[in-house]
Amino acid sequence: MAPNARLDHRNPLVFDTHELGRRPGALQRLTRTIDAPADLGIQGVIGVPEGAPVELELRLESVMDGVLVTGTARARAEGECVRCLEPVGQQLEADFQELFSYPDADDRGRVIAEPGDDAEDDEDRFFLEDGLFDLEPLLRDAVVLALPMQPVCQEDCQGLCSECGARLTDDPDHHHDAVDIRWAALQGLAGSLEDGEKDEMSGADAEAGVDEKQEK
């Protein structure tokens, strides 16, 4: 990822590497608890709620080309079961590692990126900016990879009844009597015939009654 707008050292996800120095092999360990940024996770499925605590453990190592950042993020993710829509919560542990490259500097000390042979390669790289690096893009990628794409409340969740929406795990014997649509049509026809026969019989009885009265 090529350098962009200047980083703000007050941002909790921006880290300073000046104390580490540029001597290869130098190490620095950091721990920090931050408030989760918005949309940290798989949007609409599961993620860390905005403002929830995220514990970060980082290991910074100075190498020839930059600073190798290795770390772990821990937080609680929340979402809903894709089968029954019940709330789902789980502890999240996301590991990550990335090299933040040293940028070149001109004779005035201004930060510039050395263009590579392939522009796409430069876009995929992460750079230090004035000794700072932004962990947020790396954290977001790691969290998405650590979360389930289809979270479930339990492995054997039966989902919801397609007819009435009842949660099947709560009532394993839940069912609806299925009616074959072919027989349903015949039953409807039979009902119509029975109604017609009843009407005919009622009419016949009425006529018979009239005849009897006339004979009398």
CSV table of C-alpha atoms in Angstrom, one decimal:
chain,number,residue,atom,x,y,z
A,1,MET,CA,0.0,0.0,0.0
A,2,ALA,CA,1.6,3.2,-1.1
A,3,PRO,CA,2.0,6.2,1.2
A,4,ASN,CA,-1.1,8.3,1.5
A,5,ALA,CA,-2.3,11.1,3.8
A,6,ARG,CA,0.1,11.9,6.7
A,7,LEU,CA,-0.5,9.6,9.7
A,8,ASP,CA,-1.8,11.0,13.0
A,9,HIS,CA,0.3,9.7,15.9
A,10,ARG,CA,-2.8,10.3,18.2
A,11,ASN,CA,-4.7,7.6,16.3
A,12,PRO,CA,-4.6,4.5,18.6
A,13,LEU,CA,-3.9,2.3,15.6
A,14,VAL,CA,-0.9,4.3,14.5
A,15,PHE,CA,2.4,3.1,16.0
A,16,ASP,CA,5.8,4.8,16.3
A,17,THR,CA,9.0,2.9,15.4
A,18,HIS,CA,11.6,5.6,16.3
A,19,GLU,CA,12.6,3.9,19.5
A,20,LEU,CA,13.2,0.7,17.6
A,21,GLY,CA,15.9,2.3,15.4
A,22,ARG,CA,17.0,1.0,12.0
A,23,ARG,CA,19.6,-1.5,13.2
A,24,PRO,CA,18.7,-4.9,11.8
A,25,GLY,CA,17.7,-7.3,14.6
A,26,ALA,CA,16.5,-4.8,17.0
A,27,LEU,CA,13.2,-5.8,18.7
A,28,GLN,CA,10.4,-4.1,20.5
A,29,ARG,CA,7.3,-5.5,22.1
A,30,LEU,CA,4.1,-3.5,22.6
A,31,THR,CA,0.7,-4.1,24.1
A,32,ARG,CA,-2.3,-1.8,23.6
A,33,THR,CA,-6.0,-2.0,24.2
A,34,ILE,CA,-8.0,0.1,21.7
A,35,ASP,CA,-11.7,0.7,20.9
A,36,ALA,CA,-12.8,-1.2,17.9
A,37,PRO,CA,-13.3,1.0,14.8
A,38,ALA,CA,-16.6,0.8,12.9
A,39,ASP,CA,-17.3,-2.2,10.6
A,40,LEU,CA,-14.5,-4.4,12.0
A,41,GLY,CA,-15.5,-7.8,10.7
A,42,ILE,CA,-17.8,-9.2,8.0
A,43,GLN,CA,-20.4,-6.6,7.4
A,44,GLY,CA,-24.0,-7.8,8.0
A,45,VAL,CA,-22.8,-11.2,9.3
A,46,ILE,CA,-20.5,-11.0,12.3
A,47,GLY,CA,-17.9,-8.6,13.7
A,48,VAL,CA,-16.5,-6.7,16.7
A,49,PRO,CA,-19.0,-4.0,17.8
A,50,GLU,CA,-17.8,-0.5,17.3
A,51,GLY,CA,-16.1,0.8,20.5
A,52,ALA,CA,-15.6,-2.7,22.0
A,53,PRO,CA,-12.2,-3.4,23.5
A,54,VAL,CA,-9.6,-5.0,21.2
A,55,GLU,CA,-6.4,-6.2,22.9
A,56,LEU,CA,-3.3,-5.9,20.7
A,57,GLU,CA,0.1,-7.7,21.2
A,58,LEU,CA,2.8,-6.6,18.8
A,59,ARG,CA,6.3,-7.6,18.1
A,60,LEU,CA,8.3,-5.1,16.0
A,61,GLU,CA,11.6,-6.3,14.4
A,62,SER,CA,13.9,-4.1,12.5
A,63,VAL,CA,15.1,-5.7,9.3
A,64,MET,CA,17.1,-4.5,6.3
A,65,ASP,CA,14.1,-3.3,4.3
A,66,GLY,CA,11.9,-2.0,7.1
A,67,VAL,CA,10.0,-3.1,10.2
A,68,LEU,CA,8.5,-6.6,10.4
A,69,VAL,CA,5.3,-6.4,12.5
A,70,THR,CA,3.9,-9.6,14.0
A,71,GLY,CA,1.0,-9.5,16.3
A,72,THR,CA,-2.3,-10.9,17.7
A,73,ALA,CA,-5.6,-9.1,18.2
A,74,ARG,CA,-8.2,-10.4,20.7
A,75,ALA,CA,-11.8,-9.3,21.0
A,76,ARG,CA,-15.3,-10.5,21.3
A,77,ALA,CA,-17.2,-10.8,18.0
A,78,GLU,CA,-21.0,-10.7,17.8
A,79,GLY,CA,-23.5,-11.6,15.0
A,80,GLU,CA,-26.4,-13.9,14.3
A,81,CYS,CA,-26.8,-17.5,13.4
A,82,VAL,CA,-27.3,-17.9,9.6
A,83,ARG,CA,-29.7,-20.8,10.2
A,84,CYS,CA,-32.0,-19.6,13.0
A,85,LEU,CA,-31.1,-15.9,13.3
A,86,GLU,CA,-30.4,-16.2,17.0
A,87,PRO,CA,-27.6,-14.0,18.5
A,88,VAL,CA,-24.1,-15.4,18.2
A,89,GLY,CA,-21.0,-14.4,20.2
A,90,GLN,CA,-17.5,-15.8,20.1
A,91,GLN,CA,-14.0,-14.9,21.3
A,92,LEU,CA,-11.9,-13.7,18.4
A,93,GLU,CA,-8.1,-14.2,18.1
A,94,ALA,CA,-6.6,-13.0,14.9
A,95,ASP,CA,-2.9,-13.3,14.0
A,96,PHE,CA,-1.1,-11.2,11.5
A,97,GLN,CA,2.3,-10.3,10.1
A,98,GLU,CA,3.4,-7.7,7.6
A,99,LEU,CA,6.6,-5.9,6.5
A,100,PHE,CA,6.3,-2.1,6.6
A,101,SER,CA,9.0,-0.9,4.2
A,102,TYR,CA,11.4,2.0,4.7
A,103,PRO,CA,10.6,4.7,2.1
A,104,ASP,CA,13.4,6.5,0.3
A,105,ALA,CA,14.1,10.1,1.2
A,106,ASP,CA,15.3,12.9,-1.1
A,107,ASP,CA,17.9,15.4,-0.1
A,108,ARG,CA,15.4,17.5,1.8
A,109,GLY,CA,14.2,14.6,3.9
A,110,ARG,CA,10.8,14.4,2.2
A,111,VAL,CA,9.3,10.9,2.1
A,112,ILE,CA,8.9,9.4,-1.3
A,113,ALA,CA,8.2,5.9,-2.5
A,114,GLU,CA,10.6,4.2,-4.9
A,115,PRO,CA,8.5,3.1,-7.9
A,116,GLY,CA,8.9,-0.6,-8.6
A,117,ASP,CA,8.9,-2.4,-11.9
A,118,ASP,CA,5.3,-3.2,-11.4
A,119,ALA,CA,2.9,-0.6,-10.1
A,120,GLU,CA,0.5,-3.2,-8.7
A,121,ASP,CA,3.4,-4.5,-6.5
A,122,ASP,CA,3.8,-1.1,-5.0
A,123,GLU,CA,0.0,-0.9,-4.3
A,124,ASP,CA,0.2,-4.1,-2.3
A,125,ARG,CA,3.2,-2.9,-0.2
A,126,PHE,CA,2.9,-1.2,3.2
A,127,PHE,CA,5.3,1.7,4.0
A,128,LEU,CA,6.5,3.5,7.1
A,129,GLU,CA,5.8,7.2,7.1
A,130,ASP,CA,8.1,9.3,9.2
A,131,GLY,CA,8.7,6.3,11.4
A,132,LEU,CA,5.0,5.6,11.8
A,133,PHE,CA,2.8,2.8,10.5
A,134,ASP,CA,-1.0,2.4,10.5
A,135,LEU,CA,-2.1,-1.0,11.7
A,136,GLU,CA,-5.8,-0.6,10.8
A,137,PRO,CA,-5.8,-2.1,7.2
A,138,LEU,CA,-3.8,-5.1,8.5
A,139,LEU,CA,-6.0,-5.6,11.5
A,140,ARG,CA,-9.2,-5.5,9.3
A,141,ASP,CA,-7.8,-8.1,6.9
A,142,ALA,CA,-6.8,-10.4,9.8
A,143,VAL,CA,-10.1,-10.1,11.6
A,144,VAL,CA,-12.1,-11.0,8.5
A,145,LEU,CA,-9.9,-14.1,7.9
A,146,ALA,CA,-10.4,-15.2,11.5
A,147,LEU,CA,-14.2,-14.9,11.5
A,148,PRO,CA,-16.6,-17.6,10.2
A,149,MET,CA,-18.3,-16.7,6.9
A,150,GLN,CA,-21.4,-18.5,8.1
A,151,PRO,CA,-21.6,-18.4,11.9
A,152,VAL,CA,-24.0,-20.8,13.7
A,153,CYS,CA,-25.3,-20.8,17.2
A,154,GLN,CA,-24.4,-24.5,17.4
A,155,GLU,CA,-23.1,-27.0,14.9
A,156,ASP,CA,-26.3,-29.1,14.8
A,157,CYS,CA,-28.6,-26.0,14.6
A,158,GLN,CA,-31.7,-27.1,12.6
A,159,GLY,CA,-32.7,-23.6,11.5
A,160,LEU,CA,-36.2,-22.4,11.2
A,161,CYS,CA,-39.4,-24.0,9.9
A,162,SER,CA,-40.0,-22.8,6.3
A,163,GLU,CA,-43.7,-22.7,6.9
A,164,CYS,CA,-44.2,-21.0,10.3
A,165,GLY,CA,-40.7,-19.8,11.3
A,166,ALA,CA,-40.5,-21.9,14.4
A,167,ARG,CA,-36.9,-22.7,15.7
A,168,LEU,CA,-36.6,-26.4,15.0
A,169,THR,CA,-33.8,-27.0,17.5
A,170,ASP,CA,-36.2,-26.1,20.3
A,171,ASP,CA,-38.9,-28.5,19.0
A,172,PRO,CA,-37.3,-31.5,17.1
A,173,ASP,CA,-40.7,-33.1,16.5
A,174,HIS,CA,-42.1,-30.0,14.9
A,175,HIS,CA,-43.8,-30.7,11.6
A,176,HIS,CA,-46.7,-29.8,9.3
A,177,ASP,CA,-48.9,-32.4,7.6
A,178,ALA,CA,-48.0,-32.3,3.9
A,179,VAL,CA,-50.7,-32.5,1.4
A,180,ASP,CA,-49.9,-33.6,-2.2
A,181,ILE,CA,-51.2,-30.8,-4.4
A,182,ARG,CA,-52.4,-33.4,-6.9
A,183,TRP,CA,-54.7,-35.0,-4.2
A,184,ALA,CA,-55.6,-31.6,-3.0
A,185,ALA,CA,-57.1,-30.7,-6.4
A,186,LEU,CA,-59.1,-34.0,-6.4
A,187,GLN,CA,-60.3,-33.4,-2.9
A,188,GLY,CA,-61.5,-30.0,-4.0
A,189,LEU,CA,-63.3,-31.5,-6.9
A,190,ALA,CA,-64.9,-34.2,-4.7
A,191,GLY,CA,-66.0,-31.5,-2.3
A,192,SER,CA,-67.7,-29.6,-5.2
A,193,LEU,CA,-69.5,-32.8,-6.4
A,194,GLU,CA,-70.7,-33.5,-2.9
A,195,ASP,CA,-72.1,-30.0,-2.5
A,196,GLY,CA,-73.8,-30.4,-5.9
A,197,GLU,CA,-75.3,-33.7,-4.9
A,198,LYS,CA,-76.6,-32.2,-1.7
A,199,ASP,CA,-78.2,-29.4,-3.6
A,200,GLU,CA,-79.9,-31.8,-6.0
A,201,MET,CA,-81.2,-33.9,-3.1
A,202,SER,CA,-82.5,-30.8,-1.4
A,203,GLY,CA,-84.2,-29.8,-4.6
A,204,ALA,CA,-85.7,-33.3,-5.0
A,205,ASP,CA,-87.0,-33.4,-1.5
A,206,ALA,CA,-88.6,-30.0,-2.0
A,207,GLU,CA,-90.3,-31.1,-5.2
A,208,ALA,CA,-91.6,-34.2,-3.5
A,209,GLY,CA,-93.1,-32.2,-0.7
A,210,VAL,CA,-94.9,-30.0,-3.2
A,211,ASP,CA,-96.3,-33.1,-5.0
A,212,GLU,CA,-97.6,-34.6,-1.8
A,213,LYS,CA,-99.4,-31.4,-0.9
A,214,GLN,CA,-101.0,-31.3,-4.4
A,215,GLU,CA,-102.2,-34.9,-4.1
A,216,LYS,CA,-103.8,-34.1,-0.7
